[in-house]
GROMACS .gro file of C-alpha atoms in nm:
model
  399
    1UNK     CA    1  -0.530   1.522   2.493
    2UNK     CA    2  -0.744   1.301   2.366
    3UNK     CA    3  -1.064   1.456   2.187
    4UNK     CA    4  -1.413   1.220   2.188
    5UNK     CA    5  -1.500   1.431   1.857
    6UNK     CA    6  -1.182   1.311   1.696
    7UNK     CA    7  -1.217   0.937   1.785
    8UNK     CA    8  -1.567   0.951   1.651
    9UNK     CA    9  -1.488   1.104   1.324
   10UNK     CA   10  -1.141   0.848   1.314
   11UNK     CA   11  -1.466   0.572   1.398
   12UNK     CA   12  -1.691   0.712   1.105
   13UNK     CA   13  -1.334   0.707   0.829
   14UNK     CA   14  -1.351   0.310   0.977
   15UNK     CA   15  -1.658   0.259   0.895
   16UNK     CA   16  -1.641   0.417   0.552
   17UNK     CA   17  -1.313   0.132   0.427
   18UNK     CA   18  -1.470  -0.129   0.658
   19UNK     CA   19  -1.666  -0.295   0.365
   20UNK     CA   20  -1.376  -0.262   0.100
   21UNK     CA   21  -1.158  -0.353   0.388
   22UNK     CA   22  -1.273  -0.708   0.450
   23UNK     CA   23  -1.388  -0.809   0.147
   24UNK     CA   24  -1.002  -0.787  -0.016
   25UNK     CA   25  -0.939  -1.086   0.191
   26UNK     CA   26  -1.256  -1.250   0.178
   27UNK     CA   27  -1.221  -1.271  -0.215
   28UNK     CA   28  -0.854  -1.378  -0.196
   29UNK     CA   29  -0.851  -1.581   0.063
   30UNK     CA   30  -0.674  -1.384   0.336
   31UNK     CA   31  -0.785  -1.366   0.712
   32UNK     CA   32  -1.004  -1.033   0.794
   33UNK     CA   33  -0.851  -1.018   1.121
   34UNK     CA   34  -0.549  -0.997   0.971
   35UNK     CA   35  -0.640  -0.722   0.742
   36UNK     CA   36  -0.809  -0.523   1.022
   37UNK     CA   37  -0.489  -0.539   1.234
   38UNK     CA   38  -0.247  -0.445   0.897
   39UNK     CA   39  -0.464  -0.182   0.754
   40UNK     CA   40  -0.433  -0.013   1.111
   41UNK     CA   41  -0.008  -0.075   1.166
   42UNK     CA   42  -0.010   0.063   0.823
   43UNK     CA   43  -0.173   0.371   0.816
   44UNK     CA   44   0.043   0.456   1.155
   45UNK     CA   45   0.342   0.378   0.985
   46UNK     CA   46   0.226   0.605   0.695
   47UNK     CA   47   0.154   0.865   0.946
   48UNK     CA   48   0.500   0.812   1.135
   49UNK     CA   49   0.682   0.842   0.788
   50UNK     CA   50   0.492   1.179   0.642
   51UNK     CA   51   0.473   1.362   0.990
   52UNK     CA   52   0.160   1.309   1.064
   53UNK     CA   53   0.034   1.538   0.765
   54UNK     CA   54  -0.125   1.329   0.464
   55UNK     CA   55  -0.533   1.275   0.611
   56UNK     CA   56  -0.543   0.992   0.453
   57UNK     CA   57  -0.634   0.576   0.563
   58UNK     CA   58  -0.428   0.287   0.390
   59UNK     CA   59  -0.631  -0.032   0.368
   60UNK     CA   60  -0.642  -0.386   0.160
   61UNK     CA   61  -0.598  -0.287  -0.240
   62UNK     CA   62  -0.845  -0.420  -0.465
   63UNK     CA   63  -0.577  -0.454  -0.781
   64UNK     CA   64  -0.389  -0.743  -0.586
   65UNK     CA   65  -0.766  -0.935  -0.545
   66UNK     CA   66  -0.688  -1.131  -0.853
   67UNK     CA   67  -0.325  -1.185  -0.859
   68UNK     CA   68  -0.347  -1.293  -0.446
   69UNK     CA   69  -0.552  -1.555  -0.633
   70UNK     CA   70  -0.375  -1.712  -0.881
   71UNK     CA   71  -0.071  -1.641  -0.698
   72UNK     CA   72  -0.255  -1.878  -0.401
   73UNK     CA   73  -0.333  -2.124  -0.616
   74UNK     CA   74   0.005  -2.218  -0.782
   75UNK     CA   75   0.278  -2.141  -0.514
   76UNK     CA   76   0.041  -2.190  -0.216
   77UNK     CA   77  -0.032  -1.845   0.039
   78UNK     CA   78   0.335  -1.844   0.227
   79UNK     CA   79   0.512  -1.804  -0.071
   80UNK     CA   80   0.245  -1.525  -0.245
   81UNK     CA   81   0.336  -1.318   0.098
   82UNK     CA   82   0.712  -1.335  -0.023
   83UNK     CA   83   0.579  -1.184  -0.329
   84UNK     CA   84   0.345  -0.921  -0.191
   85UNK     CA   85   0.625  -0.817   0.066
   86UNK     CA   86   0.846  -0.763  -0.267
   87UNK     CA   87   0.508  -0.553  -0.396
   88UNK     CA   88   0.594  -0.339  -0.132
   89UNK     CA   89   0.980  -0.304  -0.187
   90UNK     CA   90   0.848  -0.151  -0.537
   91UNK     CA   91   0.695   0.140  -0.373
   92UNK     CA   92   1.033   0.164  -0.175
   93UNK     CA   93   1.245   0.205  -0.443
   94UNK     CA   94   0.988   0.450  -0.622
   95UNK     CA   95   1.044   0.687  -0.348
   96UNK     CA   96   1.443   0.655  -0.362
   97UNK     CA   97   1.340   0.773  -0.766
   98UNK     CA   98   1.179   1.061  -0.630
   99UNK     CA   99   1.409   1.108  -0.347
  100UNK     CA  100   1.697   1.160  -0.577
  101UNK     CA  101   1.555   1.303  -0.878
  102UNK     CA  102   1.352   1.535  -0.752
  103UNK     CA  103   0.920   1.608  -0.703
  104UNK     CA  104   0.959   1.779  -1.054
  105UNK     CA  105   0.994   1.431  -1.190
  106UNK     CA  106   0.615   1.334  -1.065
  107UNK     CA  107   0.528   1.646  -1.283
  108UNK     CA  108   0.711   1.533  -1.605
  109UNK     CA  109   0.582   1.212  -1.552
  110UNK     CA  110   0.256   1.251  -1.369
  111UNK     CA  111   0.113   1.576  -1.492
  112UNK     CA  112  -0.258   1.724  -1.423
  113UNK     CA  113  -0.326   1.601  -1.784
  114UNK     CA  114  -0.278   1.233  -1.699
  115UNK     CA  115  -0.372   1.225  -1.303
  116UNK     CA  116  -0.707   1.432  -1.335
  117UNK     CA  117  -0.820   1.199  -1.538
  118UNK     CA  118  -0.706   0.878  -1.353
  119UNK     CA  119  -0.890   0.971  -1.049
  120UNK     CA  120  -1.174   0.985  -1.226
  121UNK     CA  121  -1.125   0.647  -1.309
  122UNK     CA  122  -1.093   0.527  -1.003
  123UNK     CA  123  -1.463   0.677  -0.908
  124UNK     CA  124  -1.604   0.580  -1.205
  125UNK     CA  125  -1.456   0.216  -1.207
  126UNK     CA  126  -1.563   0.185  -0.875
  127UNK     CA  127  -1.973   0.322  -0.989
  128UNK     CA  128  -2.067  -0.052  -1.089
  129UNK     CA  129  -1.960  -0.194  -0.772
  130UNK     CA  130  -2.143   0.107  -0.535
  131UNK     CA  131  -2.432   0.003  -0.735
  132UNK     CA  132  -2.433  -0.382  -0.703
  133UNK     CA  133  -2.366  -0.305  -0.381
  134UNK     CA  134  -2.688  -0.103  -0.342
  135UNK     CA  135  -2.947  -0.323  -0.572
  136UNK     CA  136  -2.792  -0.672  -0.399
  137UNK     CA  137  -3.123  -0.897  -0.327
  138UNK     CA  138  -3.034  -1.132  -0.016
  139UNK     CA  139  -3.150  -1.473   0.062
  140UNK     CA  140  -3.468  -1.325   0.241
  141UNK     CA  141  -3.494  -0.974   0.075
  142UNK     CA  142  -3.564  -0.839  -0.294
  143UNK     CA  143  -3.344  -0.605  -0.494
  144UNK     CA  144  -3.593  -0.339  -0.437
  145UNK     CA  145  -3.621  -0.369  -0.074
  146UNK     CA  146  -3.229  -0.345  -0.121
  147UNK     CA  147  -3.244  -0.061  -0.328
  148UNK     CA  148  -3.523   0.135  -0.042
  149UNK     CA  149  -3.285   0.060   0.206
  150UNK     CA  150  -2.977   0.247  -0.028
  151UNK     CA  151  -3.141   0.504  -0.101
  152UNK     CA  152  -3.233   0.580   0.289
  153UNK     CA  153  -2.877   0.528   0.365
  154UNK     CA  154  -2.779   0.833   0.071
  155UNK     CA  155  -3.057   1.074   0.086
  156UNK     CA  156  -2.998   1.081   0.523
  157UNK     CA  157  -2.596   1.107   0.427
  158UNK     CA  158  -2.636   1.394   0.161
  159UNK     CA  159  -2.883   1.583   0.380
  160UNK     CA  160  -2.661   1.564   0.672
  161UNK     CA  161  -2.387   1.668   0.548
  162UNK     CA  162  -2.598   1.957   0.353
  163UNK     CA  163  -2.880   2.075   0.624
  164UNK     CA  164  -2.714   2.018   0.968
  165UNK     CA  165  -2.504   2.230   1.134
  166UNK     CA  166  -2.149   2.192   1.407
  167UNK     CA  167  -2.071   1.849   1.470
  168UNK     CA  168  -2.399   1.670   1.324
  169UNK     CA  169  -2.217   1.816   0.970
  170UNK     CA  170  -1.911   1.585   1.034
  171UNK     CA  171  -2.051   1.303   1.078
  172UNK     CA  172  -2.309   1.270   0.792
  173UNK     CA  173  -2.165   0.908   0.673
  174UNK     CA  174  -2.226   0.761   1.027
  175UNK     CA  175  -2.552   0.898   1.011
  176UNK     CA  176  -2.646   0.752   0.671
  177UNK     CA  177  -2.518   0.411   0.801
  178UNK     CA  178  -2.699   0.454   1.126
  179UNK     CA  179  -3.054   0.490   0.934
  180UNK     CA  180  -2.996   0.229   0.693
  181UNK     CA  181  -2.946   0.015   0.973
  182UNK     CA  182  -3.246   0.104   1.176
  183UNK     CA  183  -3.452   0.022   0.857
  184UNK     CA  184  -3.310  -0.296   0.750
  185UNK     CA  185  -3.379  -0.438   1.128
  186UNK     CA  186  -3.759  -0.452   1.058
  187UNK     CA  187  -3.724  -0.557   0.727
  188UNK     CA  188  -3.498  -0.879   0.770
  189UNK     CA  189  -3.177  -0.727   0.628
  190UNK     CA  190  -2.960  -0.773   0.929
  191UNK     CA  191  -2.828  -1.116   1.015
  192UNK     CA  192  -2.677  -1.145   1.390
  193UNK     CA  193  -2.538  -1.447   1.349
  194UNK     CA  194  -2.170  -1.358   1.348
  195UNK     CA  195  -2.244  -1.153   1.684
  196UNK     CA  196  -2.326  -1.493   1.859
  197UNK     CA  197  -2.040  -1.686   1.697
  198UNK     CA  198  -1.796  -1.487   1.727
  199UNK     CA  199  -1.595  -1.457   2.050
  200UNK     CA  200  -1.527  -1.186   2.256
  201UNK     CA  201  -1.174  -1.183   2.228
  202UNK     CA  202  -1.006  -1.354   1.915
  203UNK     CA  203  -0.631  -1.354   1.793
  204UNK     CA  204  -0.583  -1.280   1.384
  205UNK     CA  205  -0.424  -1.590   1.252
  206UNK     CA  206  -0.089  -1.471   1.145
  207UNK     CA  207   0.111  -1.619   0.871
  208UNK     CA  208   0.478  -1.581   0.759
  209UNK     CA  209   0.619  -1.563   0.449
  210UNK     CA  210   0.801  -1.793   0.244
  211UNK     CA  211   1.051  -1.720   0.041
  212UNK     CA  212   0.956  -1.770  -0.318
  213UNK     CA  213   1.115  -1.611  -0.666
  214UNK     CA  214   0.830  -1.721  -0.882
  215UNK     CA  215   0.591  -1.570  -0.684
  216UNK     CA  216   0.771  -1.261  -0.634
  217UNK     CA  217   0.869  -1.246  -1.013
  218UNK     CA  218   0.476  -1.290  -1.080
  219UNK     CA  219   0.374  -0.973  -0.796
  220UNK     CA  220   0.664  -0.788  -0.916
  221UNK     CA  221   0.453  -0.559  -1.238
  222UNK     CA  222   0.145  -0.568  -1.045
  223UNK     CA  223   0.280  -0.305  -0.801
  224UNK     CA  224   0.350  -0.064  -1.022
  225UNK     CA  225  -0.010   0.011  -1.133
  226UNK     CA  226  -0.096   0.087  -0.746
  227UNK     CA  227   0.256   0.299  -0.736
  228UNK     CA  228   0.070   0.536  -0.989
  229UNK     CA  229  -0.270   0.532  -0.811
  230UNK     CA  230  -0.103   0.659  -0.511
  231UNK     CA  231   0.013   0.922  -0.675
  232UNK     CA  232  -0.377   0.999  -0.800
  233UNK     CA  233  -0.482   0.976  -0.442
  234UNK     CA  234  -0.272   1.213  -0.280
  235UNK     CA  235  -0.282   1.452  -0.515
  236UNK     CA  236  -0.681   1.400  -0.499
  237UNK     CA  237  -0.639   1.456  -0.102
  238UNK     CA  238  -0.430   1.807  -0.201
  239UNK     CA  239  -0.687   1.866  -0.428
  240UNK     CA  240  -0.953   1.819  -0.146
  241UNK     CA  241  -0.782   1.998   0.168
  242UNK     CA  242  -0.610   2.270  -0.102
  243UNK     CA  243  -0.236   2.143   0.042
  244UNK     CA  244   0.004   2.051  -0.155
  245UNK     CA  245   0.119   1.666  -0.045
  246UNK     CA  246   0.395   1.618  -0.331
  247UNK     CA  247   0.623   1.906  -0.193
  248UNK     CA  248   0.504   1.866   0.206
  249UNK     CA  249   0.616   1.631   0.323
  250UNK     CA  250   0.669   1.505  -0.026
  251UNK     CA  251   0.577   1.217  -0.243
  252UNK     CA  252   0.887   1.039  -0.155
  253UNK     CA  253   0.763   0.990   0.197
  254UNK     CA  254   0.394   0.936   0.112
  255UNK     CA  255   0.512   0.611  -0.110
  256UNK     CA  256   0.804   0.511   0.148
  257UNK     CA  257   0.512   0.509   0.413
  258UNK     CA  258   0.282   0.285   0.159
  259UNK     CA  259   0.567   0.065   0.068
  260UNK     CA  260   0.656   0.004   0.401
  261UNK     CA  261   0.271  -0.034   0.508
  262UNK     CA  262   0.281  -0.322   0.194
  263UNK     CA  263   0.552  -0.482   0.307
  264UNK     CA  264   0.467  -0.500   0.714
  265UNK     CA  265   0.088  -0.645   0.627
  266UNK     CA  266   0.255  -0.892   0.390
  267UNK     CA  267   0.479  -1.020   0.671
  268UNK     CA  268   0.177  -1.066   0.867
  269UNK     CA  269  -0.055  -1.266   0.661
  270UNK     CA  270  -0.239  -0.974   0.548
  271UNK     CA  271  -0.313  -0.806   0.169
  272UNK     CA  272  -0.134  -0.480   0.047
  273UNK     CA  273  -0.200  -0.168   0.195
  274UNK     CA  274  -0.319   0.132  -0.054
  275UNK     CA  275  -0.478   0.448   0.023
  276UNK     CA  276  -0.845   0.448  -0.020
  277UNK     CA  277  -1.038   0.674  -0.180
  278UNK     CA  278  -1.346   0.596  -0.025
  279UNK     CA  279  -1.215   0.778   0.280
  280UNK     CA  280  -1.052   1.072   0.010
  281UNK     CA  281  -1.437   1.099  -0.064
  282UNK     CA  282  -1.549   1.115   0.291
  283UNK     CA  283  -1.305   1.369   0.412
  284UNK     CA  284  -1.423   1.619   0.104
  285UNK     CA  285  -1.788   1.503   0.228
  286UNK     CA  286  -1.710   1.592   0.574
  287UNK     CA  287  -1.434   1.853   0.552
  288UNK     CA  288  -1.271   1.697   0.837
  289UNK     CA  289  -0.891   1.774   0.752
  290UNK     CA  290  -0.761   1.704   1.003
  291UNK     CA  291  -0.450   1.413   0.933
  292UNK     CA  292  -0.537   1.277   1.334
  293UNK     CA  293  -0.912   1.136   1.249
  294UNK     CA  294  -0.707   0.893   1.066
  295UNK     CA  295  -0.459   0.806   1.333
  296UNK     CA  296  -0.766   0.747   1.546
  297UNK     CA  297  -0.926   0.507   1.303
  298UNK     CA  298  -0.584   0.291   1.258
  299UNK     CA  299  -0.652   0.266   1.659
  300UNK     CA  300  -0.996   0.175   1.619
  301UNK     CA  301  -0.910  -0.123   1.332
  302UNK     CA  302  -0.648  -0.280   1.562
  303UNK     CA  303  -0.856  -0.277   1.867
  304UNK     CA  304  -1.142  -0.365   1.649
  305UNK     CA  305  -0.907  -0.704   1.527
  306UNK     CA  306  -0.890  -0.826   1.852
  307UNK     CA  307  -1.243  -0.814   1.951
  308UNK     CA  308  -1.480  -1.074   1.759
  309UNK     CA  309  -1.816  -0.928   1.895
  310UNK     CA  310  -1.672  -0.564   1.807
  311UNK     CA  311  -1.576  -0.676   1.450
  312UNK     CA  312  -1.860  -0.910   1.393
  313UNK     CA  313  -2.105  -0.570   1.486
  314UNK     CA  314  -1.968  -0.437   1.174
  315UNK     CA  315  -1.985  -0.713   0.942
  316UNK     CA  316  -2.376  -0.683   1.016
  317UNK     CA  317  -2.411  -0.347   0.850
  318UNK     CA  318  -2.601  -0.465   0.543
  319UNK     CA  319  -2.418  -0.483   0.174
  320UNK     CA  320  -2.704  -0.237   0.089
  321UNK     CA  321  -2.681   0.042   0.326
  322UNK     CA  322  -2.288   0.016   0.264
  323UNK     CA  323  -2.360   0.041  -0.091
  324UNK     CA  324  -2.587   0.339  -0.098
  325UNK     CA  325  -2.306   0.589   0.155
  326UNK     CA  326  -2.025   0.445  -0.124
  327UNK     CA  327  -2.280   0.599  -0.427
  328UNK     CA  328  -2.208   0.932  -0.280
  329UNK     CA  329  -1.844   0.877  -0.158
  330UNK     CA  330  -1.727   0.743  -0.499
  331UNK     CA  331  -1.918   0.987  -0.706
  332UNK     CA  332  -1.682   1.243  -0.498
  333UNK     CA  333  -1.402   1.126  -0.626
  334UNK     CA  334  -1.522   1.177  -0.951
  335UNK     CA  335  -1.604   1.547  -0.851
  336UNK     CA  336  -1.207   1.551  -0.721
  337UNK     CA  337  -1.102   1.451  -1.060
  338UNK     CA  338  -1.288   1.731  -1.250
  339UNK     CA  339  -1.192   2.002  -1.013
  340UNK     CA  340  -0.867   1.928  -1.095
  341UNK     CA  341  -0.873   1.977  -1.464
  342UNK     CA  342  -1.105   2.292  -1.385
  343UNK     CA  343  -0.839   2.472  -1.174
  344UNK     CA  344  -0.518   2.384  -1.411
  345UNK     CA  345  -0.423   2.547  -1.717
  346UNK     CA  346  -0.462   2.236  -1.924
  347UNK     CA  347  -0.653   2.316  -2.227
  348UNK     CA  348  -0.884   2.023  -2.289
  349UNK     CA  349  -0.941   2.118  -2.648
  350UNK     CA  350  -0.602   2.059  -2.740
  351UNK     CA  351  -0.544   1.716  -2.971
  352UNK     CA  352  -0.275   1.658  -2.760
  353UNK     CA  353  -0.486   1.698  -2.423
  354UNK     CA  354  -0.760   1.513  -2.561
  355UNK     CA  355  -0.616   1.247  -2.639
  356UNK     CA  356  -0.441   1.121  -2.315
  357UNK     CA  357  -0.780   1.217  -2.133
  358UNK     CA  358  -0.979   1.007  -2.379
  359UNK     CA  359  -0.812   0.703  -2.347
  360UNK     CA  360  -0.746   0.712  -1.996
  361UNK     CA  361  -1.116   0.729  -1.968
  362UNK     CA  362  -1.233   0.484  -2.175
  363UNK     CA  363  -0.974   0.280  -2.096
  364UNK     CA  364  -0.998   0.281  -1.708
  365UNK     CA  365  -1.414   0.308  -1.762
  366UNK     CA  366  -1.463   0.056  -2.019
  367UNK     CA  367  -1.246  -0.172  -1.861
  368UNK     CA  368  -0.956  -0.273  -2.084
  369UNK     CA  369  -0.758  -0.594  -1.971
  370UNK     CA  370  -0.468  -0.687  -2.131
  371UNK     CA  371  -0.342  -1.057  -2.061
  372UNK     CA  372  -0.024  -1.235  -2.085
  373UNK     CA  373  -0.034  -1.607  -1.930
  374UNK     CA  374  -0.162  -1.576  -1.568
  375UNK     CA  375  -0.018  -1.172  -1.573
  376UNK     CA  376  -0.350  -0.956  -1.606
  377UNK     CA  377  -0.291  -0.545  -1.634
  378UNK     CA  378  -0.614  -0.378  -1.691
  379UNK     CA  379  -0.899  -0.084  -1.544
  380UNK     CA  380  -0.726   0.174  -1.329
  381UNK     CA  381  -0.362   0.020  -1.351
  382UNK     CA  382  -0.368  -0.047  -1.764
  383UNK     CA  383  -0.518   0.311  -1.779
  384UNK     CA  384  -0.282   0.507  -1.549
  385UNK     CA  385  -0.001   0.318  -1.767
  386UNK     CA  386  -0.098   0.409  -2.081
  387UNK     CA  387  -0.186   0.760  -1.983
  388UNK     CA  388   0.210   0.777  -1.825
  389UNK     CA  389   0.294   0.645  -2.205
  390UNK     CA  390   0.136   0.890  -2.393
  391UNK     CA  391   0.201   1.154  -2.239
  392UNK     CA  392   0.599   1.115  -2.260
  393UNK     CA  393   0.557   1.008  -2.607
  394UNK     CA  394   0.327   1.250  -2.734
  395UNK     CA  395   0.443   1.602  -2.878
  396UNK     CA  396   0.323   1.911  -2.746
  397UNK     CA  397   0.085   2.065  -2.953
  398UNK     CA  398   0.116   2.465  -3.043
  399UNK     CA  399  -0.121   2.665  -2.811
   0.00000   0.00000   0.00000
């Protein structure tokens, strides 16, 4: 039966990865369309793999935004979707790992001491971009007209989801975007433009790939850095719902359904599907569990793709009001993070302990690249590696 509450809280999960959504392929020169359409077909194929029980929404990954690039500019985009559909085969062949060896492998490999930490990293990496986000001055606004029109989109968010009561409580990140948007009409933010260009009913423009070893050589490492923020995220989700993903239905299935959402966008013409933890943020905002919000969003994206006035709507939402509801979603993350290391027994004062934490940290915060020719590993991905590293390498310390 379908449930109006349900598609409205599947519409509000949209609208948080919208942003993040389209801009992937706007800096890498994919269609949005496209990404609409594959971010949707993924997640259901993620929900179809896990049973339905992993509330989370798979959308374009920001760590493939510069290798899409370069990738794009020496083999041309047909043969970088050869090598982004051989991303995906990564994630495949991670789960048959798992599969065989066991979820006590994540442990030995990904323990509290090492994923805590990375999910912090992925809020905190993320805290420079929420915040260009909500100071960015536009052709005919200031930065602090921007920065007014954040900080009405966060204060109305936090105080909905703090003061109100039933379903007003659920829905505290529509709200925020819904007042951000009634105040940048007056004040010149909103540009409806794209609402009169666009058509009414528009076809994604698919494209197939082609076959290509460099290219897939040269995607090939970059996979395995979102492989390991996976991980982070669901265990951030089982941190956030208090269920324990990696056993039920098991981290196997959660990166078979990823890998397989990778693969399917890439042989559509769109970018590589990743969980998002914009939406990880939400759901501990909203404390809407429930895995079926985010079947109802993947709806809402593909119906969305096909519909230019629908999707153009939403590319009117100003960068600023986005920016000021992502403030508060990201910062959640970081909250995710810390709870984690709260509730385990990992003693943070150990050398040991402090260590891997450190460095993951500064690493993943400071923003650490390390380059080899056009290869580039750095942020979230360098820090989740090196935290992996140490932690395997590193002896335990006497209690």
């Amino acid at each position: 039966m379908i449930s109006l509450r349900d598609f409205l809280l599947g519409a509000q999960m949209l609208f948080v990865a919208f942003g993040a959504l389209v801009l992937v392929p706007i800096l890498s020169g994919l269609d949005p369309n496209v990404a609409l359409l594959t971010s949707g077909l993924g997640t259901l194929c993620f929900q179809l793999v896990t049973g339905g029980k992993v509330p989370v929404y798979l959308a374009s990954s920001f760590a493939f935004i510069a290798p899409i690039t370069l990738s794009i500019e020496q083999y041309g985009l047909a043969a970088t979707l050869s090598g982004l559909a051989a991303a995906g085969v990564v994630y495949l062949i991670l789960s048959l790992i798992v599969f065989f060896g066991g979820s006590g492998i994540i442990n030995r490999f990904l323990p509290t001491v090492v994923t805590a930490p990375v999910i912090m990293v992925i809020g905190l990496g993320l805290a420079s971009t929420a915040v260009d986000m909500a100071t960015n001055a536009g052709d005919n606004y200031s930065a602090a007209i921007a920065t007014g029109v954040a900080a009405v989109s966060l204060l109305v968010t936090i105080l909905t989801a703090i003061t109100t009561r039933g379903f007003l409580r659920l829905v505290p990140i529509l709200a925020g975007i819904l007042a951000g948007y009634l105040v940048s009409l007056p004040l010149g933010l909103v540009d409806f433009n794209p609402i009169a260009q666009a058509p009414w009913l528009a076809v994604p423009s698919f494209t197939a790939p082609q076959f290509s070893l460099p290219a897939i050589l040269f995607m090939l490492p970059v996979a395995i850095a979102p492989a390991i923020e996976h991980v982070g995220d669901v265990l951030a989700i089982g941190s956030v719902t208090g269920n324990d993903y990696l056993r039920d239905p098991g981290i196997h299935r959660t990166l078979l359904g990823d890998g397989i959402a990778t693969t399917l966008a890439a042989f559509l013409g769109g970018p590589p599907n990743t969980t998002y933890s914009e939406v990880t943020g939400a759901v501990a905002l909203t404390r809407a569990f429930n895995p079926a919000i985010m079947t109802w969003a993947a709806i809402s994206a593909i119906l969305f793709s096909f519909f230019g006035k629908l999707g153009a709507i939403l590319q009117t939402i100003p960068v600023p009001v986005m920016g000021g509801i992502l403030i508060v979603l990201f910062g959640t993350v970081v909250i995710v993070g810390m709870n984690s290391l709260v509730r385990s027994p990992v003693d943070l004062l150990q050398p040991r302990n402090i260590a891997i934490v450190g460095v993951i940290l500064m690493l993943g915060v400071g923003g650490m690249s390390v380059k080899a020719g056009s290869f580039a590993l750095e942020g979230i991905g360098l820090s989740s590696i090196v935290g992996v590293v140490l932690n395997l390498l590193l002896p335990q310390g006497r209690e």
